CSV table of C-alpha atoms and ligand atoms in Angstrom, one decimal:
chain,number,residue,atom,x,y,z
A,1113,UNK,CA,0.0,0.0,0.0
A,1114,UNK,CA,1.4,3.4,-0.9
A,1115,UNK,CA,1.4,6.2,1.7
A,1116,UNK,CA,1.7,9.4,-0.3
A,1117,UNK,CA,2.4,12.7,1.5
A,1118,UNK,CA,-0.4,15.3,1.4
A,1119,UNK,CA,1.7,17.1,-1.3
A,1120,UNK,CA,1.0,14.2,-3.6
A,1121,UNK,CA,-2.8,14.9,-3.7
A,1122,UNK,CA,-3.0,18.5,-2.8
A,1123,UNK,CA,-3.3,20.9,-5.7
A,1124,UNK,CA,-0.4,23.4,-5.4
A,1125,UNK,CA,-1.0,27.0,-6.5
A,1126,UNK,CA,0.6,30.4,-5.8
A,1127,UNK,CA,-0.2,34.0,-6.3
A,1128,UNK,CA,0.4,37.6,-5.2
A,1129,UNK,CA,-1.4,40.4,-3.5
A,1130,UNK,CA,-0.1,42.9,-6.1
A,1131,UNK,CA,0.1,46.5,-4.9
A,1132,UNK,CA,1.1,49.9,-6.1
A,1133,UNK,CA,1.0,53.5,-5.1
A,1134,UNK,CA,-1.9,55.3,-7.0
A,1135,UNK,CA,-0.4,57.4,-9.8
A,1136,UNK,CA,-3.1,60.0,-8.9
A,1137,UNK,CA,-3.4,60.1,-5.1
A,1138,UNK,CA,-0.2,58.2,-3.9
A,1139,UNK,CA,-2.5,55.9,-1.9
A,1140,UNK,CA,-2.2,52.2,-1.7
A,1141,UNK,CA,-4.0,50.2,-4.5
A,1142,UNK,CA,-4.4,46.5,-4.9
A,1143,UNK,CA,-4.9,44.6,-8.1
A,1144,UNK,CA,-7.9,42.2,-8.5
A,1145,UNK,CA,-8.5,40.1,-11.6
A,1146,UNK,CA,-11.9,39.3,-13.2
A,1147,UNK,CA,-12.3,35.7,-14.4
A,1148,UNK,CA,-15.1,35.4,-17.0
A,1149,UNK,CA,-15.2,31.6,-16.3
A,1150,UNK,CA,-16.6,32.2,-12.8
A,1151,UNK,CA,-17.6,35.9,-13.2
A,1152,UNK,CA,-15.5,36.5,-10.0
A,1153,UNK,CA,-12.9,38.9,-8.7
A,1154,UNK,CA,-9.9,37.3,-7.1
A,1155,UNK,CA,-6.1,37.7,-6.5
A,1156,UNK,CA,-3.9,36.9,-9.5
A,1157,UNK,CA,-2.8,33.2,-8.9
A,1158,UNK,CA,-2.8,29.8,-10.4
A,1159,UNK,CA,-1.5,26.3,-10.3
A,1160,UNK,CA,2.2,25.6,-10.3
A,1161,UNK,CA,3.8,23.8,-13.1
A,1162,UNK,CA,5.6,20.5,-12.3
A,1163,UNK,CA,8.8,21.3,-10.4
A,1164,UNK,CA,8.2,25.0,-10.4
A,1165,UNK,CA,9.2,27.0,-7.2
A,1166,UNK,CA,6.1,28.6,-5.6
A,1167,UNK,CA,7.4,32.1,-5.7
A,1168,UNK,CA,8.5,31.8,-9.4
A,1169,UNK,CA,5.0,30.4,-10.1
A,1170,UNK,CA,3.3,33.3,-8.2
A,1171,UNK,CA,5.3,35.9,-10.3
A,1172,UNK,CA,4.6,34.0,-13.5
A,1173,UNK,CA,0.8,34.0,-12.8
A,1174,UNK,CA,1.0,37.7,-12.0
A,1175,UNK,CA,2.7,38.4,-15.3
A,1176,UNK,CA,0.3,36.2,-17.3
A,1177,UNK,CA,-2.9,37.4,-15.6
A,1178,UNK,CA,-2.1,41.1,-15.1
A,1179,UNK,CA,0.7,41.9,-17.5
A,1180,UNK,CA,2.7,43.3,-14.5
A,1181,UNK,CA,6.3,42.6,-13.6
A,1182,UNK,CA,6.5,42.6,-9.9
A,1183,UNK,CA,9.0,42.8,-7.1
A,1184,UNK,CA,8.2,40.2,-4.4
A,1185,UNK,CA,8.1,41.0,-0.7
A,1186,UNK,CA,7.1,39.1,2.3
A,1187,UNK,CA,5.2,35.8,2.2
A,1188,UNK,CA,1.6,36.1,3.3
A,1189,UNK,CA,-0.6,33.4,4.8
A,1190,UNK,CA,-1.2,30.3,2.8
A,1191,UNK,CA,-4.8,29.4,1.8
A,1192,UNK,CA,-6.2,25.9,2.1
A,1193,UNK,CA,-9.6,25.0,0.6
A,1194,UNK,CA,-11.4,22.3,-1.4
A,1195,UNK,CA,-11.6,23.0,-5.1
A,1196,UNK,CA,-13.8,20.6,-7.0
A,1197,UNK,CA,-13.5,18.2,-4.1
A,1198,UNK,CA,-9.7,18.2,-4.0
A,1199,UNK,CA,-7.6,19.8,-1.3
A,1200,UNK,CA,-5.9,22.9,-2.6
A,1201,UNK,CA,-3.1,25.0,-1.2
A,1202,UNK,CA,-2.4,28.5,-2.4
A,1203,UNK,CA,0.8,30.3,-1.3
A,1204,UNK,CA,0.8,34.1,-1.5
A,1205,UNK,CA,3.4,36.8,-1.5
A,1206,UNK,CA,3.1,40.6,-1.3
A,1207,UNK,CA,4.5,42.0,-4.5
A,1208,UNK,CA,4.9,45.6,-5.8
A,1209,UNK,CA,3.9,46.2,-9.4
A,1210,UNK,CA,6.9,47.7,-11.2
A,1211,UNK,CA,5.6,48.0,-14.8
A,1212,UNK,CA,2.3,46.8,-16.2
A,1213,UNK,CA,0.8,46.2,-19.7
A,1214,UNK,CA,-2.5,44.4,-19.4
A,1215,UNK,CA,-4.0,42.5,-22.4
A,1216,UNK,CA,-7.4,40.7,-21.8
A,1217,UNK,CA,-7.4,37.0,-22.3
A,1218,UNK,CA,-10.0,34.2,-22.0
A,1219,UNK,CA,-8.8,33.6,-18.4
A,1220,UNK,CA,-8.7,37.2,-17.2
A,1221,UNK,CA,-10.7,39.9,-19.1
A,1222,UNK,CA,-10.3,42.8,-16.6
A,1223,UNK,CA,-8.1,44.0,-13.9
A,1224,UNK,CA,-9.0,46.6,-11.3
A,1225,UNK,CA,-6.7,48.7,-9.0
A,1226,UNK,CA,-8.7,49.4,-5.8
A,1227,UNK,CA,-8.1,50.9,-2.4
A,1228,UNK,CA,-7.9,48.2,0.3
A,1229,UNK,CA,-11.4,49.2,1.4
A,1230,UNK,CA,-12.9,48.8,-2.1
A,1231,UNK,CA,-10.9,45.6,-2.8
A,1232,UNK,CA,-12.4,44.0,0.4
A,1233,UNK,CA,-15.9,44.7,-0.9
A,1234,UNK,CA,-15.1,43.5,-4.5
A,1235,UNK,CA,-13.4,40.2,-3.7
A,1236,UNK,CA,-15.9,37.4,-4.5
A,1237,UNK,CA,-14.6,34.8,-2.0
A,1238,UNK,CA,-14.7,35.9,1.7
A,1239,UNK,CA,-11.7,33.7,2.3
A,1240,UNK,CA,-9.6,36.0,0.1
A,1241,UNK,CA,-10.2,39.1,2.3
A,1242,UNK,CA,-7.8,38.4,5.2
A,1243,UNK,CA,-4.9,38.7,2.7
A,1244,UNK,CA,-5.6,42.4,2.6
A,1245,UNK,CA,-5.0,42.7,6.4
A,1246,UNK,CA,-1.9,40.6,6.0
A,1247,UNK,CA,-0.6,42.9,3.3
A,1248,UNK,CA,-1.3,46.0,5.3
A,1249,UNK,CA,0.6,44.4,8.3
A,1250,UNK,CA,3.7,43.8,6.3
A,1251,UNK,CA,3.7,47.2,4.6
A,1252,UNK,CA,3.0,49.1,7.8
A,1253,UNK,CA,4.6,47.1,10.6
A,1254,UNK,CA,3.8,48.4,14.1
A,1255,UNK,CA,6.5,51.0,15.1
A,1256,UNK,CA,8.3,50.2,18.4
A,1257,UNK,CA,7.4,52.8,21.0
A,1258,UNK,CA,10.1,55.4,21.3
A,1259,UNK,CA,12.1,55.8,24.5
A,1260,UNK,CA,10.7,58.7,26.6
A,1261,UNK,CA,13.0,61.7,26.5
B,1064,LIG,N1,-10.0,32.1,-5.2
B,1064,LIG,C1,-10.6,31.3,-4.2
B,1064,LIG,N2,-11.5,30.4,-4.6
B,1064,LIG,C2,-12.1,29.6,-3.7
B,1064,LIG,C3,-11.8,29.8,-2.3
B,1064,LIG,N3,-12.6,28.9,-1.7
B,1064,LIG,C4,-13.3,28.2,-2.6
B,1064,LIG,O1,-14.1,27.3,-2.3
B,1064,LIG,N4,-13.0,28.6,-3.8
B,1064,LIG,C5,-13.6,28.0,-5.0
B,1064,LIG,C6,-14.0,29.0,-6.2
B,1064,LIG,C7,-14.1,28.0,-7.4
B,1064,LIG,O2,-15.4,27.5,-7.5
B,1064,LIG,C8,-13.2,26.9,-7.0
B,1064,LIG,C9,-11.9,26.8,-7.9
B,1064,LIG,O3,-11.3,28.1,-8.0
B,1064,LIG,P1,-9.8,28.3,-8.0
B,1064,LIG,O4,-9.6,29.7,-8.3
B,1064,LIG,O5,-9.2,27.8,-6.8
B,1064,LIG,O6,-9.3,27.3,-9.2
B,1064,LIG,P2,-9.0,27.4,-10.7
B,1064,LIG,O7,-8.4,26.0,-11.1
B,1064,LIG,O8,-10.2,27.8,-11.4
B,1064,LIG,O9,-7.9,28.5,-10.9
B,1064,LIG,P3,-6.4,28.6,-10.7
B,1064,LIG,O10,-5.9,27.8,-9.5
B,1064,LIG,O11,-5.7,28.0,-11.9
B,1064,LIG,O12,-6.1,30.1,-10.6
B,1064,LIG,O13,-12.8,27.1,-5.6
B,1064,LIG,C10,-10.9,30.8,-1.9
B,1064,LIG,O14,-10.7,30.9,-0.7
B,1064,LIG,N5,-10.3,31.5,-2.9
């Protein structure tokens, strides 16, 4: 009898919470993608190719789905859920968009850059929302209290 590890059966995927400073206001904006297949709004992400490093896969998916080249930052919490009855793991990184040229495809036909508040409301899956708080935590780490003078 074989005793495969969970990695053998779990679908492995990776993606990014892609962020930028608004060219207009300088405020933080997050990138969501629209998938016509589901008519949903989600983070750019996708399944890893065989042997692909998760971070490399995350950046590849960002490039394919958003047309952005991105600078990766901290790793964010990993998501686990059942997709079509199979366990799925999606690893996420914070990533700053460096340059973008979006072209619609069958997989992703729109991208939106939204404030964290608007992104929270637009995300279709409630499980995708905590990644916003995780991103804000890594971009704005709590400052240590200064020593009293
Ligand atoms: N994006 C996302 N989808 C979820 C979550 N929980 C959950 O049940 N789903 C559902 C939505 C879809 O009906 C189903 C498969 O979506 P998916 O985005 O994981 O898989 P996919 O194969 O279509 O896409 P991908 O991994 O190649 O990007 O899983 C979640 O937390 N985030």
